[in-house]
C-alpha atoms as a printed R data frame, in Angstrom:
    type eleno elety resid chain resno       x       y       z
1   ATOM     1    CA   UNK     A     1 -12.985  -1.763 -12.997
2   ATOM     2    CA   UNK     A     2 -15.697   0.743 -12.450
3   ATOM     3    CA   UNK     A     3 -15.160   4.093 -13.980
4   ATOM     4    CA   UNK     A     4 -16.586   7.476 -13.109
5   ATOM     5    CA   UNK     A     5 -20.128   6.296 -12.296
6   ATOM     6    CA   UNK     A     6 -18.889   3.442 -10.096
7   ATOM     7    CA   UNK     A     7 -16.495   5.751  -8.233
8   ATOM     8    CA   UNK     A     8 -19.220   8.353  -7.678
9   ATOM     9    CA   UNK     A     9 -21.653   5.732  -6.314
10  ATOM    10    CA   UNK     A    10 -19.012   4.321  -3.975
11  ATOM    11    CA   UNK     A    11 -18.162   7.817  -2.706
12  ATOM    12    CA   UNK     A    12 -21.856   8.515  -1.997
13  ATOM    13    CA   UNK     A    13 -22.210   5.289  -0.009
14  ATOM    14    CA   UNK     A    14 -19.000   5.882   1.936
15  ATOM    15    CA   UNK     A    15 -19.972   9.489   2.738
16  ATOM    16    CA   UNK     A    16 -23.269   8.289   4.228
17  ATOM    17    CA   UNK     A    17 -21.502   5.640   6.316
18  ATOM    18    CA   UNK     A    18 -18.851   8.128   7.428
19  ATOM    19    CA   UNK     A    19 -21.646  10.233   8.923
20  ATOM    20    CA   UNK     A    20 -23.895   7.501  10.309
21  ATOM    21    CA   UNK     A    21 -21.288   5.262  11.986
22  ATOM    22    CA   UNK     A    22 -19.750   7.945  14.253
23  ATOM    23    CA   UNK     A    23 -23.259   9.180  15.189
24  ATOM    24    CA   UNK     A    24 -24.325   5.641  16.068
25  ATOM    25    CA   UNK     A    25 -21.192   5.006  18.131
26  ATOM    26    CA   UNK     A    26 -21.585   8.306  19.985
27  ATOM    27    CA   UNK     A    27 -25.296   7.726  20.698
28  ATOM    28    CA   UNK     A    28 -24.656   4.242  22.124
29  ATOM    29    CA   UNK     A    29 -21.889   5.515  24.406
30  ATOM    30    CA   UNK     A    30 -19.266   3.420  22.646
31  ATOM    31    CA   UNK     A    31 -16.520   6.018  22.981
32  ATOM    32    CA   UNK     A    32 -16.992   6.301  26.759
33  ATOM    33    CA   UNK     A    33 -16.809   2.524  27.257
34  ATOM    34    CA   UNK     A    34 -13.583   1.947  25.360
35  ATOM    35    CA   UNK     A    35 -10.596   3.223  27.309
36  ATOM    36    CA   UNK     A    36  -8.177   2.040  24.641
37  ATOM    37    CA   UNK     A    37  -9.608   4.672  22.285
38  ATOM    38    CA   UNK     A    38  -7.944   7.322  24.411
39  ATOM    39    CA   UNK     A    39  -4.483   6.259  23.332
40  ATOM    40    CA   UNK     A    40  -2.932   9.557  24.453
41  ATOM    41    CA   UNK     A    41  -3.410   8.434  28.077
42  ATOM    42    CA   UNK     A    42  -1.323   5.289  27.580
43  ATOM    43    CA   UNK     A    43   2.269   5.570  28.880
44  ATOM    44    CA   UNK     A    44   3.774   4.868  25.455
45  ATOM    45    CA   UNK     A    45   1.968   7.860  23.921
46  ATOM    46    CA   UNK     A    46   2.127  10.495  26.684
47  ATOM    47    CA   UNK     A    47   5.069  12.400  25.185
48  ATOM    48    CA   UNK     A    48   3.971  11.966  21.537
49  ATOM    49    CA   UNK     A    49   2.381  14.768  19.466
50  ATOM    50    CA   UNK     A    50  -1.428  14.777  19.585
51  ATOM    51    CA   UNK     A    51  -2.088  16.374  16.188
52  ATOM    52    CA   UNK     A    52  -4.393  14.528  13.836
53  ATOM    53    CA   UNK     A    53  -3.261  13.103  10.531
54  ATOM    54    CA   UNK     A    54  -3.405  15.733   7.823
55  ATOM    55    CA   UNK     A    55  -5.085  14.477   4.665
56  ATOM    56    CA   UNK     A    56  -4.634  16.334   1.401
57  ATOM    57    CA   UNK     A    57  -6.646  15.441  -1.688
58  ATOM    58    CA   UNK     A    58  -4.691  15.906  -4.899
59  ATOM    59    CA   UNK     A    59  -6.289  16.238  -8.310
60  ATOM    60    CA   UNK     A    60  -4.868  15.149 -11.664
61  ATOM    61    CA   UNK     A    61  -2.638  12.408 -10.269
62  ATOM    62    CA   UNK     A    62  -1.272   9.949 -12.820
63  ATOM    63    CA   UNK     A    63  -3.424   6.840 -12.879
64  ATOM    64    CA   UNK     A    64  -2.971   3.510 -14.492
65  ATOM    65    CA   UNK     A    65  -5.300   2.207 -17.154
66  ATOM    66    CA   UNK     A    66  -7.958   0.013 -15.457
67  ATOM    67    CA   UNK     A    67  -7.206  -2.829 -17.896
68  ATOM    68    CA   UNK     A    68  -3.465  -2.830 -17.171
69  ATOM    69    CA   UNK     A    69  -1.693  -5.126 -14.760
70  ATOM    70    CA   UNK     A    70   0.772  -2.556 -13.458
71  ATOM    71    CA   UNK     A    71  -0.494  -2.556  -9.863
72  ATOM    72    CA   UNK     A    72   2.873  -3.670  -8.533
73  ATOM    73    CA   UNK     A    73   4.643  -1.069 -10.628
74  ATOM    74    CA   UNK     A    74   2.466   1.742  -9.292
75  ATOM    75    CA   UNK     A    75   2.865   0.477  -5.718
76  ATOM    76    CA   UNK     A    76   6.669   0.455  -6.142
77  ATOM    77    CA   UNK     A    77   6.635   3.964  -7.592
78  ATOM    78    CA   UNK     A    78   4.396   5.187  -4.772
79  ATOM    79    CA   UNK     A    79   6.799   3.777  -2.170
80  ATOM    80    CA   UNK     A    80   9.769   5.272  -4.012
81  ATOM    81    CA   UNK     A    81   8.282   8.766  -4.157
82  ATOM    82    CA   UNK     A    82   7.207   8.618  -0.488
83  ATOM    83    CA   UNK     A    83  10.761   7.614   0.449
84  ATOM    84    CA   UNK     A    84  12.407  10.288  -1.703
85  ATOM    85    CA   UNK     A    85  10.108  13.086  -0.559
86  ATOM    86    CA   UNK     A    86  10.436  12.276   3.181
87  ATOM    87    CA   UNK     A    87   6.740  11.542   3.586
88  ATOM    88    CA   UNK     A    88   5.481  14.570   1.660
89  ATOM    89    CA   UNK     A    89   3.747  12.967  -1.269
90  ATOM    90    CA   UNK     A    90   2.879  15.068  -4.295
91  ATOM    91    CA   UNK     A    91   2.733  13.386  -7.670
92  ATOM    92    CA   UNK     A    92   0.633  16.002  -9.437
93  ATOM    93    CA   UNK     A    93   3.543  17.079 -11.625
94  ATOM    94    CA   UNK     A    94   5.028  13.617 -12.163
95  ATOM    95    CA   UNK     A    95   4.305  11.903 -15.457
96  ATOM    96    CA   UNK     A    96   4.642   8.151 -15.027
97  ATOM    97    CA   UNK     A    97   6.028   6.324 -18.039
98  ATOM    98    CA   UNK     A    98   5.029   2.761 -17.183
99  ATOM    99    CA   UNK     A    99   7.073   1.173 -20.001
100 ATOM   100    CA   UNK     A   100  10.235   2.930 -18.833
101 ATOM   101    CA   UNK     A   101   9.747   1.939 -15.185
102 ATOM   102    CA   UNK     A   102   8.872  -1.647 -16.123
103 ATOM   103    CA   UNK     A   103  12.139  -1.912 -18.069
104 ATOM   104    CA   UNK     A   104  14.026  -0.194 -15.255
105 ATOM   105    CA   UNK     A   105  12.744  -2.583 -12.566
106 ATOM   106    CA   UNK     A   106  13.314  -5.589 -14.858
107 ATOM   107    CA   UNK     A   107  16.912  -4.424 -15.319
108 ATOM   108    CA   UNK     A   108  17.353  -4.029 -11.560
109 ATOM   109    CA   UNK     A   109  16.008  -7.559 -10.968
110 ATOM   110    CA   UNK     A   110  18.195  -8.973 -13.761
111 ATOM   111    CA   UNK     A   111  21.260  -7.236 -12.295
112 ATOM   112    CA   UNK     A   112  20.380  -8.615  -8.847
113 ATOM   113    CA   UNK     A   113  20.106 -12.133 -10.274
114 ATOM   114    CA   UNK     A   114  23.430 -11.774 -12.086
115 ATOM   115    CA   UNK     A   115  25.234 -10.588  -8.964
116 ATOM   116    CA   UNK     A   116  23.604 -13.372  -6.940
117 ATOM   117    CA   UNK     A   117  24.842 -15.954  -9.455
118 ATOM   118    CA   UNK     A   118  28.309 -14.373  -9.612
119 ATOM   119    CA   UNK     A   119  28.608 -14.533  -5.814
120 ATOM   120    CA   UNK     A   120  27.372 -18.127  -5.737
121 ATOM   121    CA   UNK     A   121  24.562 -17.120  -3.382
122 ATOM   122    CA   UNK     A   122  21.634 -19.485  -3.070
123 ATOM   123    CA   UNK     A   123  18.174 -18.616  -1.803
124 ATOM   124    CA   UNK     A   124  15.988 -20.288   0.803
125 ATOM   125    CA   UNK     A   125  13.834 -21.962  -1.855
126 ATOM   126    CA   UNK     A   126  16.915 -23.504  -3.492
127 ATOM   127    CA   UNK     A   127  18.170 -24.908  -0.185
128 ATOM   128    CA   UNK     A   128  14.884 -26.202   1.209
129 ATOM   129    CA   UNK     A   129  13.119 -27.036  -2.048
130 ATOM   130    CA   UNK     A   130  10.117 -25.046  -0.799
131 ATOM   131    CA   UNK     A   131   8.497 -21.976  -2.360
132 ATOM   132    CA   UNK     A   132   5.850 -19.644  -0.960
133 ATOM   133    CA   UNK     A   133   2.341 -20.240  -2.242
134 ATOM   134    CA   UNK     A   134   0.902 -17.294  -4.142
135 ATOM   135    CA   UNK     A   135  -2.489 -17.994  -2.575
136 ATOM   136    CA   UNK     A   136  -1.868 -18.124   1.169
137 ATOM   137    CA   UNK     A   137   1.871 -17.492   1.555
138 ATOM   138    CA   UNK     A   138   2.537 -20.890   3.114
139 ATOM   139    CA   UNK     A   139   5.576 -22.881   2.016
140 ATOM   140    CA   UNK     A   140   4.929 -25.690  -0.455
141 ATOM   141    CA   UNK     A   141   7.198 -28.125  -2.255
142 ATOM   142    CA   UNK     A   142   8.272 -26.876  -5.686
143 ATOM   143    CA   UNK     A   143   6.517 -29.750  -7.475
144 ATOM   144    CA   UNK     A   144   3.149 -28.739  -5.966
145 ATOM   145    CA   UNK     A   145   3.412 -24.958  -6.351
């Protein structure tokens, strides 16, 4: 979806809003009226560090092909690298081989299923006959899913 031109247009629009919205809120006195914005005064946050979140923009990060359906794969890899690196995320030097990771995660899921069957474990959906809807997450009978 998009491409370079789309991304550039979105960035322009967001940059304008990022300037206008804080100016509007400051000029209307919004920040002075909302005491909950001063979270550092709340008892739960008094002894917490007050430093702002540091944001680092990284160039040349591996990206998936816009036509691929590997969103879940990339989300899993992102979580994995965040976990491994203790919150310091730098993927600039990491080359993601999507086929390898797809096979790897499929093998992990297959192994999990095998061990579940070997142990005789049954899941909630097998006991109740209900499965989660992929649309709203609510439980539905298997016949209607």
